[in-house]
mmCIF file of C-alpha atoms in Angstrom:
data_model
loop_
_atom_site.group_PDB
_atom_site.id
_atom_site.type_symbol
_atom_site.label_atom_id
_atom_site.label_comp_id
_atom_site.label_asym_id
_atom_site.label_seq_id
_atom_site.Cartn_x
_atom_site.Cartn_y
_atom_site.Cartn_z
ATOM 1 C CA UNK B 25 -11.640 -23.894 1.370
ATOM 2 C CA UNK B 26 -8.441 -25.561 0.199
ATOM 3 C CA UNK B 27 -6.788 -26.561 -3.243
ATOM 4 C CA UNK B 28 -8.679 -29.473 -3.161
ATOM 5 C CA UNK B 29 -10.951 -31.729 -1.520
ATOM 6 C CA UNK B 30 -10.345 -34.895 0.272
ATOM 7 C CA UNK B 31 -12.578 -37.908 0.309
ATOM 8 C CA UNK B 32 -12.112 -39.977 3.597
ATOM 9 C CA UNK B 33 -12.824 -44.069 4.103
ATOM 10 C CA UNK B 34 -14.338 -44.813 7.570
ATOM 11 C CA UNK B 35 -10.771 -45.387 8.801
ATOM 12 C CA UNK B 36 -9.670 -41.542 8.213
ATOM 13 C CA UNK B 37 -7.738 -42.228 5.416
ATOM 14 C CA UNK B 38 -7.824 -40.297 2.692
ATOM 15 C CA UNK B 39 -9.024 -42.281 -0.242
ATOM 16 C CA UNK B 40 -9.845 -39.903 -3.067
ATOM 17 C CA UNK B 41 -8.682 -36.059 -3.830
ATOM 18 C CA UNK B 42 -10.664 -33.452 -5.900
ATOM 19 C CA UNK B 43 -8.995 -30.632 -7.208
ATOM 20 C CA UNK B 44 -10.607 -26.854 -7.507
ATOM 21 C CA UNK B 45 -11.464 -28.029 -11.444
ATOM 22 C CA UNK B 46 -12.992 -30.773 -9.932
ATOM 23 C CA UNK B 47 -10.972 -33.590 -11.476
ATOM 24 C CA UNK B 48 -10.876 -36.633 -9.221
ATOM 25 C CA UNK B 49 -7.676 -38.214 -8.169
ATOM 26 C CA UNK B 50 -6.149 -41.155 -6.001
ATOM 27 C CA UNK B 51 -3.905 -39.868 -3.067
ATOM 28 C CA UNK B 52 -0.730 -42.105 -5.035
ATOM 29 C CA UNK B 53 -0.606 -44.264 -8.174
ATOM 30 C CA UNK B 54 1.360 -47.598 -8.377
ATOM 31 C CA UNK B 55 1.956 -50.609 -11.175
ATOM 32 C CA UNK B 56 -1.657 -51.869 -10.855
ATOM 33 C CA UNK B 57 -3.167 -48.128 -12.011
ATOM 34 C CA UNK B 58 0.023 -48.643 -14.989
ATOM 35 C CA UNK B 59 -1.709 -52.012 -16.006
ATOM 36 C CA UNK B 60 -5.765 -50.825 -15.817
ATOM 37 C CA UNK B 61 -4.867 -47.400 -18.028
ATOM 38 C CA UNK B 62 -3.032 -49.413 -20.536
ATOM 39 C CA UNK B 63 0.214 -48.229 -20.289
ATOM 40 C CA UNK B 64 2.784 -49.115 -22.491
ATOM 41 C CA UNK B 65 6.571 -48.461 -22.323
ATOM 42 C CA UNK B 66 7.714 -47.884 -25.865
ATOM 43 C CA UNK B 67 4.433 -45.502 -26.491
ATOM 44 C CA UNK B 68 4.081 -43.784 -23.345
ATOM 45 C CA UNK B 69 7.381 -43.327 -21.800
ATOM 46 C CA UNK B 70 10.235 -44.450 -24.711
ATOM 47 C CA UNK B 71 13.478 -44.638 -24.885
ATOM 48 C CA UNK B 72 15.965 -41.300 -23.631
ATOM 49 C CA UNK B 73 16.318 -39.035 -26.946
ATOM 50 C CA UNK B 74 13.490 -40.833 -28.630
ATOM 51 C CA UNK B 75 9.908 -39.765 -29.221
ATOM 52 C CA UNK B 76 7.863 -38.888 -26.826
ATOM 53 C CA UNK B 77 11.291 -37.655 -25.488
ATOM 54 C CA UNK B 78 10.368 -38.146 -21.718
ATOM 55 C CA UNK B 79 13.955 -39.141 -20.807
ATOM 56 C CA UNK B 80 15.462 -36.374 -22.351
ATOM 57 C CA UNK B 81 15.759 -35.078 -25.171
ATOM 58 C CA UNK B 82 19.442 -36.672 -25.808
ATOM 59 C CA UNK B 83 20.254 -40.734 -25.451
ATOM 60 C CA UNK B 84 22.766 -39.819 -23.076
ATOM 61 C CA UNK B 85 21.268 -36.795 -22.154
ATOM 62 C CA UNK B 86 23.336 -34.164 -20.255
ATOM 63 C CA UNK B 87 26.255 -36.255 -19.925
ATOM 64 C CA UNK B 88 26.601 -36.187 -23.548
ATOM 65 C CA UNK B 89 27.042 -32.603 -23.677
ATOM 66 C CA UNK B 90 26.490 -29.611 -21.357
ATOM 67 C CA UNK B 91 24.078 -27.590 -21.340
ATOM 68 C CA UNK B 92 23.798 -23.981 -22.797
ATOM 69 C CA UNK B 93 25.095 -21.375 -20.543
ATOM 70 C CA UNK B 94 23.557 -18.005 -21.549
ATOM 71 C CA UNK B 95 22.190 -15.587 -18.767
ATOM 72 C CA UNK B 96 19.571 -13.503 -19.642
ATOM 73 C CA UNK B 97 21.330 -10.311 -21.177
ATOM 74 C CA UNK B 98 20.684 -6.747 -23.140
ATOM 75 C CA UNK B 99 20.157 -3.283 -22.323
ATOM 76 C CA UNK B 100 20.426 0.672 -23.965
ATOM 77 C CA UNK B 101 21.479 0.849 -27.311
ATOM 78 C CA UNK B 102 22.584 -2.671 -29.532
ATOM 79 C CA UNK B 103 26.459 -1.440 -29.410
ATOM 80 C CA UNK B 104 25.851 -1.565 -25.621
ATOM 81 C CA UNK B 105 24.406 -5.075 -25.970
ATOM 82 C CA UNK B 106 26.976 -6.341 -28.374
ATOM 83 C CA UNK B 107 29.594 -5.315 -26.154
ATOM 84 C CA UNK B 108 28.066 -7.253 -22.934
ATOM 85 C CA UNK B 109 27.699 -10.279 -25.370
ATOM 86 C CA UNK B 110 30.815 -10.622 -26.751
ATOM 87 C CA UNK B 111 32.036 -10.088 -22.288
ATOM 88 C CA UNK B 112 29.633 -12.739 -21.896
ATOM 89 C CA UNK B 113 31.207 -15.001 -24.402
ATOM 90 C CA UNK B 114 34.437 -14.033 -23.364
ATOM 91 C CA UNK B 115 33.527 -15.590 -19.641
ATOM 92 C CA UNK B 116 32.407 -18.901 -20.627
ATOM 93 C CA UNK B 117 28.801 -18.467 -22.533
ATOM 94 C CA UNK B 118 28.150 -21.172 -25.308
ATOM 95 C CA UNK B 119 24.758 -19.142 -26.060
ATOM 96 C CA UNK B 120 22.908 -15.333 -25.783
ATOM 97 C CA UNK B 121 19.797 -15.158 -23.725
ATOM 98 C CA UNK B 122 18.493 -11.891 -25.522
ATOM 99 C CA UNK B 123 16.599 -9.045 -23.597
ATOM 100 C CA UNK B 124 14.666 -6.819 -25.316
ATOM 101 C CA UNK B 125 12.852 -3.422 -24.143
ATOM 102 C CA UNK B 126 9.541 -3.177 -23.307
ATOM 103 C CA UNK B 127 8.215 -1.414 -26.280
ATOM 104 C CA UNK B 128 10.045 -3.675 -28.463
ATOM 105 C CA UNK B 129 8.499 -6.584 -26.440
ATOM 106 C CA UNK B 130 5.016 -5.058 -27.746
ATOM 107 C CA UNK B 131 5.875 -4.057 -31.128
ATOM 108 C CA UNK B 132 6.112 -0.561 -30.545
ATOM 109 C CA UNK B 133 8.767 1.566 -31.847
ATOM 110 C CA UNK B 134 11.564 3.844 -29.945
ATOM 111 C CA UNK B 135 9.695 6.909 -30.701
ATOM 112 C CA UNK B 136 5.545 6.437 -29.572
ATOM 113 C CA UNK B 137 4.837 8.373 -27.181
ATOM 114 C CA UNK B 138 3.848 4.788 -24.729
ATOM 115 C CA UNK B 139 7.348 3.739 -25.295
ATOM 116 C CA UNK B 140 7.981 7.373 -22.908
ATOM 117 C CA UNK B 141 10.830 6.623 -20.757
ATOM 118 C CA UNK B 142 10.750 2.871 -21.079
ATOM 119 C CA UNK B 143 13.445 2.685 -24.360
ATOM 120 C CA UNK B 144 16.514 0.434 -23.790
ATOM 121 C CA UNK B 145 15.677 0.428 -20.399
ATOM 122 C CA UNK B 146 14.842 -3.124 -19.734
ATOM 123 C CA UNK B 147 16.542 -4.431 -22.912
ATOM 124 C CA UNK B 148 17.951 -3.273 -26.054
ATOM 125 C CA UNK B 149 16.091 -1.189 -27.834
ATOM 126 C CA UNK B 150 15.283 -3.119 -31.816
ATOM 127 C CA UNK B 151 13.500 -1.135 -34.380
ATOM 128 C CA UNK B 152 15.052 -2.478 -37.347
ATOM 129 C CA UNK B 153 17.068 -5.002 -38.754
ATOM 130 C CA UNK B 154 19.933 -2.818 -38.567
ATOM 131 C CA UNK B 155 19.957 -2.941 -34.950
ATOM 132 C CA UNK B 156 20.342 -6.830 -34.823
ATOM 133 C CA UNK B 157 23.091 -6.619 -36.622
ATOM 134 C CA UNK B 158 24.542 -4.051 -34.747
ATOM 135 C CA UNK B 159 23.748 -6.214 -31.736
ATOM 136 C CA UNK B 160 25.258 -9.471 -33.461
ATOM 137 C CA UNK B 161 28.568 -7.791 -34.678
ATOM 138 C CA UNK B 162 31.306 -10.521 -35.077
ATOM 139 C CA UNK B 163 29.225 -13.006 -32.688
ATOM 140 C CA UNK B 164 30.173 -16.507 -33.845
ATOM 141 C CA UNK B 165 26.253 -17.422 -35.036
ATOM 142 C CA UNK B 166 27.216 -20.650 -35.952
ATOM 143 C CA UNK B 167 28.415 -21.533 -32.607
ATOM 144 C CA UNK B 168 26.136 -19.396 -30.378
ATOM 145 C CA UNK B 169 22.627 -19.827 -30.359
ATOM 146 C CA UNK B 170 20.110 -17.265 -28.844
ATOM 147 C CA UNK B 171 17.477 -17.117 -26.905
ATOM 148 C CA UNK B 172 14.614 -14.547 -27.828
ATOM 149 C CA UNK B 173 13.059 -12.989 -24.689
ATOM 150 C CA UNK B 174 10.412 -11.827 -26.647
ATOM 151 C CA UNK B 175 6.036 -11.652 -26.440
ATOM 152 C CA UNK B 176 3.991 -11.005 -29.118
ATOM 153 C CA UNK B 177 6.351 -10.175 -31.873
ATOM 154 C CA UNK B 178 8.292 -13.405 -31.479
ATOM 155 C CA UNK B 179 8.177 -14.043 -35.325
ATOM 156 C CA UNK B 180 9.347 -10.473 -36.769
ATOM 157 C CA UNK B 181 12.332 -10.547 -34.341
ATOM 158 C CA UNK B 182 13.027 -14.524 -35.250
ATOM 159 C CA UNK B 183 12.741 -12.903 -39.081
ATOM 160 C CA UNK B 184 14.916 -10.711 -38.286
ATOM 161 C CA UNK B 185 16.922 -12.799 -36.551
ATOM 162 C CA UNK B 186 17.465 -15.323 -39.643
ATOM 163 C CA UNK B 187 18.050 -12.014 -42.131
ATOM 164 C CA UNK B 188 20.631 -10.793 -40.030
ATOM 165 C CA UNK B 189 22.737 -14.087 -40.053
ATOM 166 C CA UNK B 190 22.011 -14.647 -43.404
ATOM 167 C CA UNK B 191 23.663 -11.595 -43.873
ATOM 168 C CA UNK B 192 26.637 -11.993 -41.936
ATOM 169 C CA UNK B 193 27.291 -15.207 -44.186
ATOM 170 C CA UNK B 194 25.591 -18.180 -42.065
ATOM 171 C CA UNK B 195 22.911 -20.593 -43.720
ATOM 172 C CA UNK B 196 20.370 -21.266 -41.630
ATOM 173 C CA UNK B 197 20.587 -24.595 -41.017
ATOM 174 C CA UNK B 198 23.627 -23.607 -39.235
ATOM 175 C CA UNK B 199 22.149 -21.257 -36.861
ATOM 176 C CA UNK B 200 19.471 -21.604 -33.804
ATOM 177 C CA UNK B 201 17.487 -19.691 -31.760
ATOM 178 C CA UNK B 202 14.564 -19.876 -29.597
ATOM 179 C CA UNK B 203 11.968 -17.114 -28.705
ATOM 180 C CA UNK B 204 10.036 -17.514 -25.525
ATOM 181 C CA UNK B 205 7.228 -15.657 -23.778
ATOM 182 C CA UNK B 206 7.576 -13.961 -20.139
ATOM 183 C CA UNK B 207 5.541 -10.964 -19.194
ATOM 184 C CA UNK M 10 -14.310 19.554 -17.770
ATOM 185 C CA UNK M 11 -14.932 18.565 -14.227
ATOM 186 C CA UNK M 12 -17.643 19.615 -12.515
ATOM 187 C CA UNK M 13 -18.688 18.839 -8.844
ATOM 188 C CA UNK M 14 -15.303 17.349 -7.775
ATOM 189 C CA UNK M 15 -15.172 16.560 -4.336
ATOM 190 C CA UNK M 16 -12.551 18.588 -1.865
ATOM 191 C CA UNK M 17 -11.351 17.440 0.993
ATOM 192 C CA UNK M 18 -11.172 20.189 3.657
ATOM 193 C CA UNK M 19 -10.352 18.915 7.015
ATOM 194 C CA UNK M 20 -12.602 15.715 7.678
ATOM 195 C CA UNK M 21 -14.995 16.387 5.352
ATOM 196 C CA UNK M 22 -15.800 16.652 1.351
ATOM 197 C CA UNK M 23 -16.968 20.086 0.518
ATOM 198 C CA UNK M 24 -19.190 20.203 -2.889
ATOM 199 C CA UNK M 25 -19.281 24.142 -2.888
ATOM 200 C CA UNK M 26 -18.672 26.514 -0.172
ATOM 201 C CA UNK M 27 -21.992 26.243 1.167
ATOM 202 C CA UNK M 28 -22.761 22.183 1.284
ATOM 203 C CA UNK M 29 -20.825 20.218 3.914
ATOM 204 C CA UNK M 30 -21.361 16.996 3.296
ATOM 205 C CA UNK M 31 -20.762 13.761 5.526
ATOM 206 C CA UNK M 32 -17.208 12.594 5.576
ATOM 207 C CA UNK M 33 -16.943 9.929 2.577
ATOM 208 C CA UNK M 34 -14.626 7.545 1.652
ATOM 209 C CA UNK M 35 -11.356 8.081 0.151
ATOM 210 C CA UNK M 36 -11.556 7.460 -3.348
ATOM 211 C CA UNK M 37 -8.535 6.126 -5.367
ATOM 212 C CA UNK M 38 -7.342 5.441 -8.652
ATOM 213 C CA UNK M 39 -4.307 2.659 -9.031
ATOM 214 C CA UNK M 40 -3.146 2.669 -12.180
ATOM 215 C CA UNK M 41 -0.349 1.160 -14.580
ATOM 216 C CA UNK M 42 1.033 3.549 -16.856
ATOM 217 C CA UNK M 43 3.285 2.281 -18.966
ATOM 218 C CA UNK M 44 4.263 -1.121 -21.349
ATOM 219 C CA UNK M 45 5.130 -3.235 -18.398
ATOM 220 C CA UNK M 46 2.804 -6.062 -17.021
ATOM 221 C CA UNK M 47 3.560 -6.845 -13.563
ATOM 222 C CA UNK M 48 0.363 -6.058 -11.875
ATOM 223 C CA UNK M 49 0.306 -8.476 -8.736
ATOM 224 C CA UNK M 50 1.601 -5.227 -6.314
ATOM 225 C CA UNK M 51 -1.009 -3.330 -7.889
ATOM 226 C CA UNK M 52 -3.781 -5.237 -7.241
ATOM 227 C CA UNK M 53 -2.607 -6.187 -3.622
ATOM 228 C CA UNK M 54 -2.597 -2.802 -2.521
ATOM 229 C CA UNK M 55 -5.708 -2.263 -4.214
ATOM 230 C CA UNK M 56 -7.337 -4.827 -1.602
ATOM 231 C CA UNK M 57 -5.333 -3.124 1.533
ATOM 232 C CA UNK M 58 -6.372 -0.055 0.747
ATOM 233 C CA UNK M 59 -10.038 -1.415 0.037
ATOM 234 C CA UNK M 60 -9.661 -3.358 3.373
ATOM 235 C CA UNK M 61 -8.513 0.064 4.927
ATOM 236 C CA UNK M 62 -11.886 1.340 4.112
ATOM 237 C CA UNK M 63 -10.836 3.155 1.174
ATOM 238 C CA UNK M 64 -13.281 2.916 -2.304
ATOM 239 C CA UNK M 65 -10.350 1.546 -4.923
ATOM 240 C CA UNK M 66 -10.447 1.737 -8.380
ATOM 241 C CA UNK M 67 -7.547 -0.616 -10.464
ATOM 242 C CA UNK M 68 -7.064 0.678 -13.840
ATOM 243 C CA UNK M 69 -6.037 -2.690 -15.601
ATOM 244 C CA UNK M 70 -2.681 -2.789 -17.450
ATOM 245 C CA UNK M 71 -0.767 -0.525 -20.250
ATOM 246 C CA UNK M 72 -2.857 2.787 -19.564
ATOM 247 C CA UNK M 73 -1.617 6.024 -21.008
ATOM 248 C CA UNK M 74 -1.555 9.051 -18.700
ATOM 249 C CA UNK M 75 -4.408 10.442 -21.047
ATOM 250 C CA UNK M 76 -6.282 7.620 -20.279
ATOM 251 C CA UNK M 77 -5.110 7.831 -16.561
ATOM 252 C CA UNK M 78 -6.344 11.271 -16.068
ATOM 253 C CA UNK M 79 -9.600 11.074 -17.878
ATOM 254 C CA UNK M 80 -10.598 7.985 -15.407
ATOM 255 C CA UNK M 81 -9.378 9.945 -12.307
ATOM 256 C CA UNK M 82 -11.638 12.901 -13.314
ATOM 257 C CA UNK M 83 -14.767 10.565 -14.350
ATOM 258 C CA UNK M 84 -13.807 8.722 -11.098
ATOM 259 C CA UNK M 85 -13.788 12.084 -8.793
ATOM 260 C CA UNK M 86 -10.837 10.415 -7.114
ATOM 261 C CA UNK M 87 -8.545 11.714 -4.084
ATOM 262 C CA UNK M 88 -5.578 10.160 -5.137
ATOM 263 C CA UNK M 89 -4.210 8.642 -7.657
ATOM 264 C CA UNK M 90 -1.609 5.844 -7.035
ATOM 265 C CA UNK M 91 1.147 4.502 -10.614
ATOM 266 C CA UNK M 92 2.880 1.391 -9.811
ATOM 267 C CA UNK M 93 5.734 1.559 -11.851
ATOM 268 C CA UNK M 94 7.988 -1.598 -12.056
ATOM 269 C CA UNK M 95 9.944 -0.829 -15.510
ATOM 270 C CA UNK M 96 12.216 1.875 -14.504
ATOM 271 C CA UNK M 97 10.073 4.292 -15.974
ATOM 272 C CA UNK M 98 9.028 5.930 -12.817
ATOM 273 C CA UNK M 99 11.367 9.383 -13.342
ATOM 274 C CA UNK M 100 10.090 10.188 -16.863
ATOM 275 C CA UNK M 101 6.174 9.280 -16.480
ATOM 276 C CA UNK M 102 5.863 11.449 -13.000
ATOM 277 C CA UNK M 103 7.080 14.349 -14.434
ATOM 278 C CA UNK M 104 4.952 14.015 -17.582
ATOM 279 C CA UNK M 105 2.408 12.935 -15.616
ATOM 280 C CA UNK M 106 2.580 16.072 -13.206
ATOM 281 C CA UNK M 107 2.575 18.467 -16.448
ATOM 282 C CA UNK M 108 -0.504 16.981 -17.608
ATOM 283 C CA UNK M 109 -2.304 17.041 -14.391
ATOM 284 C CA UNK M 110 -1.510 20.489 -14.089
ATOM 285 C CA UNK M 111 -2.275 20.977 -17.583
ATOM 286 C CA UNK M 112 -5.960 19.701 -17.196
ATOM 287 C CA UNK M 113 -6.554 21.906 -14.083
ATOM 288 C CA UNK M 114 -6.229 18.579 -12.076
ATOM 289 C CA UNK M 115 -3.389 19.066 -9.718
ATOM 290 C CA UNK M 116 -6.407 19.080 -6.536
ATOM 291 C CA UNK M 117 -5.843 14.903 -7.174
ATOM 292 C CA UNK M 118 -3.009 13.734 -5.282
ATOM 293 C CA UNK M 119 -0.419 11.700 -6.989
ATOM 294 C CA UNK M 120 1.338 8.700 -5.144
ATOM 295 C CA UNK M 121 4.244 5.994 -7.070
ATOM 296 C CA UNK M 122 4.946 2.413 -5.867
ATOM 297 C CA UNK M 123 7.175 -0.072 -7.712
ATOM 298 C CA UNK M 124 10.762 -0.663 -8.006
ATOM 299 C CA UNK M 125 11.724 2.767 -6.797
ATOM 300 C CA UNK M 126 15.611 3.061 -6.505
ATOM 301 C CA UNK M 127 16.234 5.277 -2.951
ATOM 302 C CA UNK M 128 17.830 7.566 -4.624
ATOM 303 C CA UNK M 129 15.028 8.379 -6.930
ATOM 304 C CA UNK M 130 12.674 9.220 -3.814
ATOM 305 C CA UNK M 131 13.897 12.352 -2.846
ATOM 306 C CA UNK M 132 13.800 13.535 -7.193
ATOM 307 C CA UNK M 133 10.142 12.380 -7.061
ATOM 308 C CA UNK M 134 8.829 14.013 -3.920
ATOM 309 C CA UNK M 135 10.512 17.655 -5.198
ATOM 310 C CA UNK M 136 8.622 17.062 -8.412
ATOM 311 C CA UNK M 137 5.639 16.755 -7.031
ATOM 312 C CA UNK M 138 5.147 13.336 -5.901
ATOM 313 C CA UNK M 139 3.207 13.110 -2.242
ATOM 314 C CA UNK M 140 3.643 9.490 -1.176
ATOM 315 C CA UNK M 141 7.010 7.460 -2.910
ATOM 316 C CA UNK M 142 6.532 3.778 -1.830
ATOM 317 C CA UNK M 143 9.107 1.285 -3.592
ATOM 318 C CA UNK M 144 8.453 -2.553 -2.814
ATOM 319 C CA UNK M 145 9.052 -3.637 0.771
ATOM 320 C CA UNK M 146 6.829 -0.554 2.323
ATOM 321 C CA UNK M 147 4.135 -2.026 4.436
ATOM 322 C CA UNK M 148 0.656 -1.275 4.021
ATOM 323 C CA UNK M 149 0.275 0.713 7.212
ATOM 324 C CA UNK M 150 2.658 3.542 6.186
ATOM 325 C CA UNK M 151 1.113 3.777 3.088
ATOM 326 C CA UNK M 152 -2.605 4.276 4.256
ATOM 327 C CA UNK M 153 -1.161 6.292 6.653
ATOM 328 C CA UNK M 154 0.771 7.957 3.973
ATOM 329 C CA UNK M 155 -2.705 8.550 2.152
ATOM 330 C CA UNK M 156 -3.980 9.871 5.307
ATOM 331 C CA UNK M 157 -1.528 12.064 6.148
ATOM 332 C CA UNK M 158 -1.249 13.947 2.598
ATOM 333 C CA UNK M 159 -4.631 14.300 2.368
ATOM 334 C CA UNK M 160 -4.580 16.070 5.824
ATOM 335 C CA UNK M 161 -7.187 13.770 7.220
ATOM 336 C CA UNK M 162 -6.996 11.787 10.274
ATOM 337 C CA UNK M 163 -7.700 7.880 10.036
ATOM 338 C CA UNK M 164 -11.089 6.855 11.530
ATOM 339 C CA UNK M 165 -11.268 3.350 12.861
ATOM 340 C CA UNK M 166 -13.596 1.347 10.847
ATOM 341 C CA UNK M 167 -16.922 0.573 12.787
ATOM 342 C CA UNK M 168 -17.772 -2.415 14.317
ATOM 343 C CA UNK M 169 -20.496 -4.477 11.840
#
């Protein structure tokens, strides 16, 4: 038992690989395997900042600009978080990684009895808009983007989100943030 | 209700006063109260314990102490082991020893694993808490843990 299964020639070299899922591979690839699958630069690989954005996502990637600094970051109430945020920002951050609670994570609110002992304790604590824009007091929006550390209510909190700066005076082509999933 | 729960006297499970019974397996419940998700140290001391002879039931994620109980009962378990990893641990023990003693349950030893800070230990074990094993502990103190609170002696598993 192994991750995978080799195939060996009469010399003892390997000379074919299956994987677990039982899809077959060669033990390394080179420009003749390029030519038989039809590969073709401009479709398959592209140019840097162009689509299908293999070479980055920028034409001069990274060197162009730097990349976001924004450690992951929230915890008790959302004047607790705003006040780490704006420290944050104070010591270099160009964006907010946001961490929310656990029962906020599963769309539960502060005061069901499953959220028991778990509010603000792994994140800030969001019930309702109010407390993102407690959270988001006098953060520059249009310069800071945020991360959403957030599961299955990803969209309320990127509603939210978009209210909020909206409210605060931002358009939202102006603004930008990302949710993402982690358990 | 429970009826016919198993009790451990010495080395063996008594049904009544009257029926000695052949010593059985420790039973045991690991469970996951709670919102939080990380279940891999859950499920790897499920297999140690199983491995240590012990029958092991794994209660599957985001259980409510309710829910906890009631499958410790149905289970007629010996112990019943949270792993906690949310910071939660303080707050669901205590509940969870209220309830237990609530439903008449408090024969059913309760054990904690998780992120456990040390300073919590010593809060948990005067609430109630027999065996306090934050991540790090290695499986032989905490069978012998099991062991040891249950006032059994471990009996080397025969030889197949």
């Amino acid at each position: 038992m192994g991750v995978a299964k080799y195939i060996k020639d009469e010399k003892d070299a390997v000379k074919e690989v299956i994987y677990q899922s039982g899809i077959k591979v060669k033990p390394s690839y080179g420009p003749k395997d390029l030519e038989e699958a039809g590969f073709d630069y401009e479709k398959d690989l592209g140019e840097p900042g162009e689509y299908p954005f293999t070479k980055s996502i920028l034409p001069q990637s990274y060197r162009s600009r730097a990349w976001n600094t924004r450690q992951y970051t929230g915890f008790g109430t959302p004047e607790e978080t705003n006040k780490r945020f704006k420290l944050m920002i104070a010591h270099g951050q160009n964006g907010l990684n946001v961490a929310f609670d656990l029962p906020t994570q599963m769309g539960y609110d502060s005061d069901n009895p499953r959220a028991l002992g778990e509010v603000g304790r792994l994140g800030m604590a969001v019930d309702s808009l109010r407390d993102f824009e407690i959270a988001f007091q006098d953060i520059p929006l249009d310069r800071i983007g945020s991360g959403l550390t957030i599961n299955a209510v990803a969209t309320i909190m990127l509603a939210m989100y978009q209210a909020m700066a909206e409210e605060f005076g931002y358009s939202k082509n102006k603004i930008s943030a990302t949710p993402q999933m982690i358990f | 209700m429970r009826t016919n729960k198993l009790k451990i006297i010495g080395e063996y499970h008594l049904l009544s006063k009257d029926d000695v019974y052949e010593r059985k397996k420790i039973r045991i419940l690991i469970a996951k109260p709670g919102l939080d998700g990380h279940d891999k140290g859950a499920k790897i001391i499920s297999l140690a314990l199983r491995d240590a002879g012990m029958e092991v039931i794994y209660s599957g994620l985001h259980q409510t102490l309710d829910q906890i109980i009631r499958t410790a009962v149905q289970e007629s378990v010996d112990v019943i082991g949270l792993s906690i990893m949310s910071g939660a641990h303080l707050p669901i023990c205590k509940k969870h020893l209220e309830m237990m003693k609530k439903e008449n349950t408090e024969d059913i030893f309760l054990m904690v694993g998780g992120v456990i800070p040390v300073k919590d230990i010593g809060v948990l074990k005067e609430m109630g808490v027999k065996g306090v094993y934050p991540g790090g502990t290695s499986f032989d103190v905490i069978i012998n843990g099991i062991y040891g609170f249950l006032g059994l002696t471990p009996t080397p598993p025969k030889a197949a």
